[in-house]
Each structure stands twice: as C-alpha cells, then as structure tokens.
Amino acid sequence: MALDATEFRRLVETHQRMVYSLALRVTGETGVAEEVAQDAFLALFRSADKLESEDHIRFWLRRVTVHRATDALRRRSHQPEAAAEEWMEEQHGEENAEALNAAVIALLEELLRALPEAMRVAVVLRYQEEMSPPEIAALLGQPLATVKSNLQRGLQLLRRKAAITMKEYVR
Amino acid sequence: MNEESNDFERALTRALRPVDPPERVARFLALAAEVEAERHLPRRERNHRWAFALSRPALPHLRIWATGAIAALVALSVFAGENVHRRHQQDIADRQFDTAVRVTDQALDHTRAQLLRSGIRLPE
C-alpha cells in the first residue's frame, strides 16, 4: 500500500504509543526512544508499498522498532544498573500508599533496564505488547524455546532484584 | 507461589503500560512525511506542478504587465547605453581638440621666439 501524507499521519496516530513505548522500554532513554520512533516511522513511509494490511504494518513496526532500539542500546555506554541504585537512594522519603505504588512501577521499569538485552526485549513484548511467546518468536525470528527461556530467566531476575531492592526500600 | 508470581506479572504489566510520546514526535513525522512525499513524486509530475503554477488563470494580467515592464526596461537600457557612448565619444573629441590647440599654441610660441631671435617681429 503506497502512503500519502494523510494516511501516514493516521498510521502515526494509531501506532505511536506502541512504537515509542517499545523503544523507551528497550533503550531506557526518552531522547533515544524519540529518535528510534521517528526512525521507525520514516522507514515505514519508505517501505509502505511492501506492506499489505494493518496487521502486517503493526508486526513490521514492532520488529523494526525492536531492532533499531537494540542497535541504539548497543551504541550507548550508559550503565542502567547504576541508575537503579541512584533512583533507590532518591526515593527513600516517600511514604504514602499511592506514592509507594508509583514507586514500585518506577522501580520495575528501572530494574527492567538493568536486564540483559535479549531478556528485556522478550519481557517488554510479553508484558507491554501482551504478545504470546510464539508471536514474539515470529517477530524476533528466534526459536520458541529461546524466547521462553529468555522470558523465564528475565522474570526470575526481575523478581529476585525486586525482592532485594524492596527489602532495602521498606527497611 | 503461583499467586505471588501472578501478582508480580500484573505489577509488571502495569509498569509497562504504553505511554504517549511527546507531541514533537508526531509533528516531526508529519513534516517529514510531506517532505518525503514531495521528494518521491515522479519528476514529470513535479515539472507539471511548476508548469501549473506558472500558467494559473490568475496570472494573465500580471504577465501582460510584466512583459510591458521588461520591454520598457530594455528600451531604457538601450537609450541610456547610447547616451553614455555618445558622451564618451564627445569627451574624447574634446580632449583631442584641447591637445591640438595646446600643441599649436606651443608651436606658434616657439616659431615666434625663433623669428624674434632672428630680428623678425610677427604682428600679434
């Protein structure tokens, strides 16, 4: 399907949340995520004649976004694990339940950034995009067993880190 | 354990809710799409657009006015050019005449002095 500017705007409106959020969770930086999102949509504009349907576009956008985000991540020298520690020190003063809930969410996001790349991508696709393991395997072009293993190990690591950090947090 | 695991996964799903990008992302993309669309138009179509712009119905009276202005400008340039050339030729002729007069005066003075030294006085 060839795109004109109006149709392209509609596709941006429809998919920008998904594309940006995927890029953000994989790269962990808003600026980089914006660049990845823009890049992915421009690539869509240039490749639109090869895409046949809305589902195909969504699948294609997810794949391109994940690939570009992981490329950006590899170019980056930032150490997310340290950022998580800094974040914990800053948040010790919060006490009410709502703030605690928000803090848990923020903490999980931070811990996610500290996961190895392959596990992080699998976890983001599973829990942000709510994709099944076979769908993730198809998107990433990986064996299903690899995806399942990455998901399982990613969750284990997250849970363990969260337990340790939360113990520190409520002490 | 399973209950605990489900709680954790629910918390993770909440933490990973999709978020909106800043508005500037959509603005940049809208602009980029227009630039890209223009860039990918076939050359023939791009030329046609320019041809269309130059031959709009709103333009004929402007074209007549512009043609007249250009003709007047050309005529004015030719007239001014001729005038400058004529004045230049006149300047050269004046300078040549002045030189000739000066040379003639000097020659006459010289001849008069020679004649005077020979004892011949010419009338003034």
XYZ file of N, CA, C and O in Angstrom, chain A:
684
model
N 0.834 -1.194 0.000
C 0.000 0.000 0.000
C 0.878 1.256 0.000
O 1.695 1.438 0.895
N 0.731 2.087 -1.049
C 1.503 3.334 -1.109
C 0.861 4.340 -0.143
O -0.350 4.363 0.024
N 1.695 5.151 0.486
C 1.184 6.075 1.507
C 1.214 7.510 0.997
O 2.197 7.921 0.398
N 0.161 8.262 1.295
C 0.269 9.708 1.140
C 0.420 10.298 2.553
O 0.348 9.569 3.552
N 0.624 11.601 2.620
C 0.928 12.220 3.920
C -0.229 12.036 4.914
O 0.004 11.821 6.103
N -1.466 12.091 4.417
C -2.630 11.969 5.316
C -2.714 10.569 5.915
O -2.924 10.399 7.122
N -2.542 9.572 5.062
C -2.596 8.184 5.528
C -1.442 7.913 6.505
O -1.607 7.220 7.512
N -0.309 8.504 6.200
C 0.854 8.329 7.081
C 0.573 8.917 8.466
O 0.874 8.311 9.492
N -0.045 10.118 8.486
C -0.388 10.744 9.775
C -1.317 9.837 10.584
O -1.180 9.701 11.792
N -2.254 9.206 9.883
C -3.192 8.319 10.580
C -2.438 7.134 11.206
O -2.684 6.753 12.353
N -1.494 6.595 10.450
C -0.726 5.464 10.979
C 0.133 5.884 12.172
O 0.289 5.126 13.131
N 0.678 7.099 12.106
C 1.468 7.601 13.237
C 0.583 7.699 14.474
O 0.945 7.239 15.558
N -0.617 8.285 14.280
C -1.535 8.426 15.424
C -1.908 7.064 16.016
O -1.998 6.895 17.231
N -2.117 6.086 15.130
C -2.554 4.762 15.593
C -1.446 4.029 16.355
O -1.712 3.383 17.373
N -0.231 4.121 15.865
C 0.820 3.245 16.396
C 1.888 3.937 17.226
O 2.800 3.278 17.712
N 1.805 5.262 17.379
C 2.928 5.952 18.022
C 3.140 5.538 19.488
O 4.274 5.451 19.949
N 2.050 5.262 20.214
C 2.193 4.831 21.611
C 2.978 3.527 21.696
O 3.886 3.378 22.505
N 2.581 2.591 20.856
C 3.237 1.279 20.861
C 4.719 1.422 20.474
O 5.610 0.915 21.179
N 4.974 2.149 19.402
C 6.353 2.272 18.903
C 7.237 2.990 19.929
O 8.321 2.517 20.277
N 6.732 4.116 20.427
C 7.533 4.901 21.387
C 7.766 4.122 22.678
O 8.876 4.109 23.218
N 6.718 3.465 23.184
C 6.856 2.746 24.455
C 7.831 1.577 24.335
O 8.639 1.340 25.232
N 7.741 0.858 23.204
C 8.696 -0.232 22.982
C 10.124 0.310 22.985
O 11.008 -0.223 23.662
N 10.320 1.399 22.229
C 11.667 1.988 22.130
C 12.133 2.466 23.501
O 13.291 2.286 23.870
N 11.212 3.056 24.264
C 11.564 3.587 25.585
C 11.966 2.459 26.537
O 12.958 2.556 27.252
N 11.185 1.372 26.549
C 11.474 0.288 27.492
C 12.747 -0.460 27.099
O 13.451 -0.985 27.953
N 13.033 -0.525 25.806
C 14.252 -1.239 25.403
C 15.491 -0.373 25.605
O 16.506 -0.835 26.118
N 15.394 0.915 25.244
C 16.591 1.770 25.347
C 16.728 2.396 26.734
O 17.842 2.689 27.158
N 15.598 2.663 27.397
C 15.633 3.265 28.731
C 15.885 4.763 28.723
O 16.085 5.348 29.772
N 15.857 5.393 27.551
C 16.099 6.844 27.497
C 15.079 7.501 26.579
O 14.890 7.053 25.442
N 14.457 8.577 27.063
C 13.384 9.201 26.278
C 13.907 9.773 24.951
O 13.264 9.610 23.921
N 15.060 10.436 25.009
C 15.601 11.050 23.787
C 15.901 10.014 22.721
O 15.534 10.172 21.553
N 16.524 8.931 23.144
C 16.867 7.856 22.200
C 15.573 7.211 21.687
O 15.451 6.899 20.498
N 14.609 7.048 22.591
C 13.332 6.438 22.193
C 12.635 7.289 21.134
O 12.056 6.762 20.179
N 12.684 8.619 21.299
C 12.077 9.500 20.289
C 12.744 9.303 18.934
O 12.082 9.193 17.902
N 14.060 9.252 18.950
C 14.789 9.071 17.688
C 14.443 7.738 17.036
O 14.235 7.665 15.825
N 14.391 6.696 17.856
C 14.072 5.364 17.324
C 12.658 5.365 16.728
O 12.435 4.844 15.631
N 11.716 5.999 17.443
C 10.330 6.041 16.955
C 10.258 6.788 15.618
O 9.614 6.322 14.663
N 10.909 7.934 15.541
C 10.892 8.705 14.300
C 11.505 7.904 13.159
O 10.976 7.851 12.046
N 12.600 7.261 13.483
C 13.311 6.462 12.501
C 12.432 5.321 11.976
O 12.372 5.069 10.765
N 11.747 4.654 12.897
C 10.902 3.518 12.519
C 9.756 3.981 11.612
O 9.446 3.332 10.613
N 9.150 5.123 11.949
C 8.034 5.607 11.131
C 8.504 6.078 9.754
O 7.807 5.877 8.759
N 9.666 6.693 9.708
C 10.174 7.111 8.395
C 10.477 5.884 7.528
O 10.231 5.895 6.326
N 11.000 4.849 8.173
C 11.254 3.599 7.440
C 9.931 3.018 6.940
O 9.854 2.503 5.819
N 8.889 3.145 7.756
C 7.563 2.666 7.342
C 7.084 3.423 6.097
O 6.579 2.834 5.147
N 7.277 4.733 6.123
C 6.829 5.558 4.996
C 7.503 5.111 3.700
O 6.877 5.051 2.650
N 8.780 4.762 3.815
C 9.534 4.376 2.615
C 9.224 2.948 2.168
O 9.420 2.618 1.010
N 8.771 2.120 3.115
C 8.570 0.705 2.778
C 7.097 0.337 2.681
O 6.764 -0.846 2.576
N 6.233 1.333 2.744
C 4.796 1.037 2.867
C 4.257 0.215 1.700
O 3.324 -0.580 1.879
N 4.845 0.360 0.514
C 4.294 -0.375 -0.634
C 4.518 -1.892 -0.514
O 3.912 -2.663 -1.243
N 5.394 -2.292 0.427
C 5.619 -3.742 0.608
C 4.670 -4.321 1.666
O 4.639 -5.519 1.875
N 3.940 -3.453 2.358
C 3.089 -3.923 3.463
C 1.641 -4.032 2.997
O 1.134 -3.147 2.312
N 1.010 -5.138 3.402
C -0.275 -5.461 2.786
C -1.503 -5.130 3.633
O -2.588 -4.979 3.098
N -1.347 -5.046 4.941
C -2.535 -4.834 5.787
C -2.125 -4.126 7.077
O -0.935 -3.969 7.356
N -3.130 -3.759 7.856
C -2.868 -3.106 9.163
C -2.077 -4.031 10.088
O -1.167 -3.602 10.777
N -2.455 -5.333 10.076
C -1.743 -6.293 10.927
C -0.284 -6.408 10.510
O 0.612 -6.496 11.357
N -0.102 -6.427 9.197
C 1.262 -6.516 8.671
C 2.051 -5.281 9.087
O 3.212 -5.390 9.493
N 1.435 -4.115 9.044
C 2.104 -2.864 9.438
C 2.494 -2.921 10.918
O 3.602 -2.560 11.291
N 1.550 -3.396 11.769
C 1.832 -3.456 13.203
C 3.009 -4.402 13.482
O 3.930 -4.065 14.211
N 2.944 -5.567 12.840
C 4.014 -6.552 13.008
C 5.346 -5.952 12.547
O 6.360 -6.038 13.245
N 5.325 -5.306 11.391
C 6.548 -4.724 10.797
C 7.101 -3.614 11.707
O 8.309 -3.556 11.958
N 6.202 -2.768 12.205
C 6.647 -1.664 13.072
C 7.281 -2.187 14.363
O 8.301 -1.676 14.820
N 6.654 -3.212 14.945
C 7.206 -3.787 16.175
C 8.610 -4.329 15.921
O 9.529 -4.097 16.702
N 8.761 -5.052 14.819
C 10.060 -5.659 14.535
C 11.126 -4.591 14.287
O 12.225 -4.642 14.843
N 10.793 -3.610 13.440
C 11.772 -2.551 13.124
C 12.129 -1.769 14.391
O 13.294 -1.450 14.631
N 11.117 -1.480 15.212
C 11.370 -0.717 16.440
C 12.308 -1.483 17.378
O 13.261 -0.911 17.917
N 12.023 -2.772 17.568
C 12.880 -3.572 18.464
C 14.311 -3.617 17.928
O 15.273 -3.416 18.676
N 14.454 -3.844 16.620
C 15.808 -3.919 16.049
C 16.550 -2.591 16.208
O 17.711 -2.566 16.605
N 15.858 -1.518 15.889
C 16.546 -0.205 15.974
C 16.833 0.183 17.421
O 17.849 0.805 17.706
N 15.930 -0.185 18.301
C 16.154 0.142 19.714
C 17.348 -0.651 20.262
O 18.167 -0.112 21.006
N 17.443 -1.930 19.884
C 18.593 -2.717 20.383
C 19.889 -2.212 19.758
O 20.927 -2.182 20.426
N 19.821 -1.783 18.502
C 21.028 -1.177 17.888
C 21.449 0.060 18.674
O 22.631 0.257 18.957
N 20.467 0.903 19.002
C 20.763 2.140 19.745
C 21.339 1.806 21.123
O 22.260 2.456 21.604
N 20.784 0.765 21.717
C 21.237 0.336 23.045
C 22.700 -0.093 23.012
O 23.481 0.212 23.917
N 23.080 -0.782 21.938
C 24.471 -1.273 21.831
C 25.451 -0.126 21.617
O 26.614 -0.221 21.986
N 24.959 0.941 20.983
C 25.847 2.089 20.748
C 26.040 2.924 22.015
O 26.935 3.742 22.100
N 25.168 2.713 22.996
C 25.144 3.571 24.174
C 26.099 3.049 25.246
O 26.270 1.857 25.388
N 26.697 3.952 25.988
C 27.637 3.491 27.018
C 27.044 3.569 28.424
O 27.683 3.228 29.404
N 25.788 4.023 28.524
C 25.123 4.218 29.813
C 25.017 2.906 30.600
O 24.779 1.858 30.028
N 25.212 2.955 31.904
C 25.095 1.765 32.751
C 23.799 1.840 33.561
O 23.744 2.501 34.587
N 22.734 1.161 33.132
C 21.444 1.299 33.802
C 21.418 0.796 35.231
O 20.678 1.282 36.046
N 22.254 -0.205 35.547
C 22.239 -0.762 36.899
C 22.548 0.335 37.929
O 21.911 0.436 38.955
N 23.517 1.157 37.606
C 23.883 2.255 38.498
C 22.713 3.222 38.646
O 22.437 3.700 39.736
N 22.000 3.467 37.542
C 20.864 4.389 37.591
C 19.812 3.873 38.571
O 19.200 4.648 39.296
N 19.591 2.555 38.596
C 18.604 1.977 39.514
C 18.995 2.232 40.966
O 18.154 2.583 41.789
N 20.277 2.095 41.255
C 20.746 2.342 42.631
C 20.531 3.811 43.011
O 20.036 4.114 44.097
N 20.907 4.696 42.083
C 20.718 6.126 42.369
C 19.247 6.414 42.639
O 18.895 7.145 43.546
N 18.392 5.824 41.806
C 16.963 6.063 41.946
C 16.484 5.643 43.334
O 15.726 6.335 43.992
N 16.977 4.474 43.818
C 16.572 3.984 45.139
C 16.934 4.978 46.238
O 16.155 5.223 47.143
N 18.116 5.547 46.143
C 18.526 6.497 47.179
C 17.649 7.732 47.177
O 17.294 8.256 48.222
N 17.247 8.161 45.999
C 16.411 9.358 45.912
C 15.008 9.139 46.466
O 14.377 10.050 46.962
N 14.485 7.904 46.391
C 13.090 7.655 46.707
C 12.814 7.260 48.162
O 11.681 6.995 48.519
N 13.812 7.200 49.037
C 13.584 6.705 50.397
C 12.578 7.518 51.205
O 11.970 6.999 52.117
N 12.362 8.762 50.870
C 11.487 9.604 51.671
C 9.998 9.361 51.454
O 9.176 9.701 52.300
N 9.573 8.758 50.332
C 8.157 8.579 50.009
C 7.485 7.613 50.993
O 8.030 6.563 51.313
N 6.250 7.967 51.478
C 5.647 7.078 52.466
C 4.209 6.649 52.163
O 3.802 5.552 52.546
N 3.424 7.476 51.490
C 2.026 7.077 51.339
C 1.846 5.983 50.278
O 2.722 5.741 49.444
N 0.670 5.329 50.323
C 0.440 4.130 49.513
C 0.492 4.413 48.009
O 1.047 3.638 47.239
N -0.087 5.558 47.627
C -0.114 5.890 46.200
C 1.301 6.088 45.669
O 1.666 5.589 44.596
N 2.066 6.800 46.467
C 3.452 7.040 46.076
C 4.223 5.723 46.035
O 5.068 5.514 45.170
N 3.870 4.839 46.977
C 4.544 3.541 47.013
C 4.246 2.760 45.740
O 5.134 2.193 45.118
N 2.961 2.789 45.337
C 2.555 2.097 44.116
C 3.309 2.649 42.909
O 3.852 1.898 42.099
N 3.335 3.978 42.806
C 4.052 4.620 41.696
C 5.534 4.274 41.772
O 6.178 4.050 40.748
N 6.023 4.216 43.003
C 7.445 3.914 43.180
C 7.752 2.487 42.738
O 8.789 2.228 42.137
N 6.821 1.553 43.033
C 7.032 0.155 42.622
C 7.084 0.068 41.097
O 7.947 -0.612 40.519
N 6.153 0.795 40.452
C 6.117 0.781 38.980
C 7.421 1.349 38.418
O 8.038 0.768 37.521
N 7.828 2.482 38.998
C 9.065 3.105 38.527
C 10.257 2.187 38.782
O 11.157 2.075 37.945
N 10.221 1.516 39.921
C 11.311 0.607 40.267
C 11.390 -0.538 39.262
O 12.464 -0.895 38.778
N 10.194 -1.095 38.929
C 10.191 -2.199 37.966
C 10.736 -1.753 36.610
O 11.463 -2.492 35.950
N 10.364 -0.538 36.218
C 10.891 -0.014 34.946
C 12.409 0.089 35.011
O 13.112 -0.239 34.055
N 12.905 0.573 36.155
C 14.354 0.728 36.315
C 15.052 -0.631 36.294
O 16.090 -0.797 35.665
N 14.436 -1.595 36.993
C 15.049 -2.932 37.047
C 15.041 -3.578 35.659
O 15.974 -4.282 35.293
N 13.983 -3.297 34.930
C 13.888 -3.835 33.572
C 15.069 -3.352 32.722
O 15.639 -4.102 31.935
N 15.427 -2.102 32.932
C 16.549 -1.536 32.161
C 17.863 -2.222 32.474
O 18.798 -2.179 31.701
N 17.923 -2.814 33.661
C 19.162 -3.484 34.049
C 19.242 -4.923 33.531
O 20.272 -5.567 33.647
N 18.136 -5.407 32.933
C 18.150 -6.781 32.412
C 19.007 -6.864 31.155
O 19.091 -5.903 30.395
N 19.611 -8.019 30.914
C 20.301 -8.203 29.629
C 19.318 -8.001 28.471
O 18.127 -8.317 28.596
N 19.861 -7.513 27.364
C 19.042 -7.063 26.227
C 18.002 -8.100 25.741
O 16.829 -7.770 25.583
N 18.439 -9.335 25.518
C 17.522 -10.342 24.946
C 16.350 -10.602 25.896
O 15.200 -10.723 25.448
N 16.634 -10.651 27.193
C 15.561 -10.880 28.174
C 14.631 -9.676 28.239
O 13.413 -9.809 28.322
N 15.242 -8.505 28.197
C 14.436 -7.275 28.293
C 13.446 -7.175 27.121
O 12.265 -6.898 27.309
N 13.957 -7.442 25.913
C 13.089 -7.354 24.736
C 11.931 -8.332 24.859
O 10.767 -7.991 24.619
N 12.242 -9.571 25.279
C 11.189 -10.590 25.411
C 10.155 -10.158 26.458
O 8.948 -10.268 26.249
N 10.633 -9.645 27.600
C 9.718 -9.227 28.675
C 8.845 -8.051 28.221
O 7.635 -8.029 28.471
N 9.445 -7.085 27.529
C 8.670 -5.919 27.068
C 7.590 -6.352 26.076
O 6.427 -5.926 26.175
N 7.961 -7.214 25.141
C 6.964 -7.665 24.163
C 5.854 -8.479 24.834
O 4.690 -8.376 24.464
N 6.237 -9.237 25.870
C 5.238 -10.077 26.552
C 4.300 -9.237 27.424
O 3.094 -9.408 27.397
N 4.876 -8.285 28.184
C 4.050 -7.593 29.195
C 3.594 -6.204 28.771
O 2.624 -5.694 29.304
N 4.269 -5.585 27.835
C 3.754 -4.310 27.315
C 2.813 -4.567 26.136
O 1.700 -4.071 26.091
N 3.291 -5.369 25.195
C 2.506 -5.620 23.985
C 1.549 -6.800 24.147
O 0.744 -7.070 23.256
N 1.671 -7.502 25.265
C 0.826 -8.669 25.550
C 0.845 -9.679 24.405
O -0.192 -10.217 23.996
N 2.025 -9.908 23.882
C 2.186 -10.898 22.804
C 2.474 -12.266 23.425
O 3.097 -12.358 24.478
N 2.048 -13.311 22.729
C 2.313 -14.671 23.214
C 3.753 -15.046 22.826
O 4.327 -14.453 21.904
N 4.324 -16.030 23.533
C 5.680 -16.455 23.163
C 5.834 -16.829 21.679
O 6.826 -16.413 21.063
N 4.879 -17.566 21.070
C 5.058 -17.857 19.630
C 5.067 -16.572 18.769
O 5.825 -16.473 17.809
N 4.241 -15.600 19.144
C 4.237 -14.327 18.394
C 5.586 -13.614 18.533
O 6.106 -13.042 17.570
N 6.119 -13.643 19.742
C 7.421 -12.998 19.973
C 8.505 -13.707 19.156
O 9.356 -13.060 18.526
N 8.432 -15.025 19.147
C 9.419 -15.806 18.387
C 9.353 -15.437 16.905
O 10.389 -15.256 16.250
N 8.125 -15.299 16.378
C 7.967 -14.950 14.959
C 8.509 -13.548 14.698
O 9.181 -13.300 13.688
N 8.217 -12.629 15.615
C 8.649 -11.239 15.432
C 10.175 -11.117 15.447
O 10.765 -10.404 14.633
N 10.794 -11.820 16.386
C 12.250 -11.686 16.540
C 13.026 -12.658 15.654
O 14.248 -12.576 15.564
N 12.306 -13.584 15.027
C 12.977 -14.588 14.214
C 13.843 -15.517 15.062
O 14.931 -15.902 14.659
N 13.338 -15.829 16.264
C 14.095 -16.706 17.177
C 13.303 -17.992 17.418
O 12.075 -17.991 17.311
N 13.998 -19.087 17.815
C 13.259 -20.307 18.179
C 12.376 -20.035 19.405
O 12.746 -19.233 20.273
N 11.252 -20.726 19.435
C 10.302 -20.541 20.540
C 10.968 -20.853 21.887
O 10.735 -20.157 22.888
N 11.808 -21.893 21.900
C 12.466 -22.287 23.155
C 13.352 -21.150 23.675
O 13.409 -20.912 24.894
N 14.011 -20.441 22.777
C 14.877 -19.317 23.187
C 14.043 -18.216 23.827
O 14.398 -17.659 24.867
N 12.914 -17.923 23.178
C 12.035 -16.868 23.699
C 11.513 -17.252 25.081
O 11.549 -16.445 26.017
N 11.066 -18.507 25.220
C 10.523 -18.956 26.512
C 11.599 -18.887 27.591
O 11.343 -18.458 28.722
N 12.804 -19.304 27.225
C 13.908 -19.275 28.188
C 14.227 -17.830 28.593
O 14.416 -17.538 29.776
N 14.283 -16.928 27.614
C 14.562 -15.517 27.916
C 13.487 -14.908 28.811
O 13.791 -14.142 29.732
N 12.237 -15.283 28.542
C 11.133 -14.768 29.363
C 11.251 -15.266 30.795
O 11.137 -14.487 31.754
N 11.481 -16.574 30.911
C 11.540 -17.183 32.248
C 12.711 -16.623 33.053
O 12.548 -16.204 34.211
N 13.880 -16.569 32.425
C 15.064 -16.065 33.142
C 14.921 -14.566 33.430
O 15.337 -14.083 34.487
N 14.326 -13.842 32.500
C 14.116 -12.409 32.699
C 13.223 -12.145 33.897
O 13.511 -11.293 34.745
N 12.117 -12.919 33.969
C 11.185 -12.757 35.089
C 11.843 -13.122 36.421
O 11.663 -12.429 37.424
N 12.609 -14.217 36.398
C 13.296 -14.650 37.634
C 14.242 -13.561 38.138
O 14.239 -13.211 39.318
N 15.028 -13.032 37.206
C 15.981 -11.982 37.577
C 15.263 -10.757 38.126
O 15.648 -10.193 39.152
N 14.205 -10.363 37.429
C 13.444 -9.184 37.864
C 12.881 -9.388 39.259
O 12.960 -8.512 40.123
N 12.299 -10.590 39.468
C 11.665 -10.860 40.754
C 12.704 -10.838 41.882
O 12.479 -10.260 42.939
N 13.851 -11.464 41.597
C 14.898 -11.512 42.619
C 15.408 -10.114 42.954
O 15.522 -9.714 44.098
N 15.689 -9.336 41.903
C 16.191 -7.977 42.115
C 15.147 -7.127 42.834
O 15.476 -6.332 43.714
N 13.874 -7.303 42.438
C 12.810 -6.512 43.063
C 12.719 -6.855 44.551
O 12.563 -5.967 45.399
N 12.831 -8.162 44.874
C 12.735 -8.594 46.283
C 13.856 -7.963 47.104
O 13.621 -7.420 48.185
N 15.069 -7.995 46.572
C 16.219 -7.421 47.293
C 16.026 -5.917 47.458
O 16.150 -5.361 48.550
N 15.664 -5.265 46.365
C 15.558 -3.801 46.398
C 14.407 -3.347 47.278
O 14.520 -2.372 48.018
N 13.282 -4.085 47.223
C 12.132 -3.697 48.029
C 12.426 -3.872 49.527
O 11.963 -3.103 50.356
N 13.218 -4.881 49.877
C 13.584 -5.100 51.270
C 14.373 -3.871 51.759
O 14.112 -3.329 52.817
N 15.269 -3.417 50.918
C 16.053 -2.213 51.235
C 15.118 -1.018 51.360
O 15.232 -0.176 52.244
N 14.156 -0.999 50.463
C 13.271 0.140 50.346
C 12.393 0.357 51.590
O 12.192 1.462 52.045
N 11.839 -0.785 52.138
C 10.918 -0.660 53.276
C 11.630 -0.695 54.631
O 11.012 -0.529 55.652
N 12.943 -0.896 54.626
C 13.673 -1.032 55.876
C 13.617 0.264 56.682
O 13.677 1.337 56.130
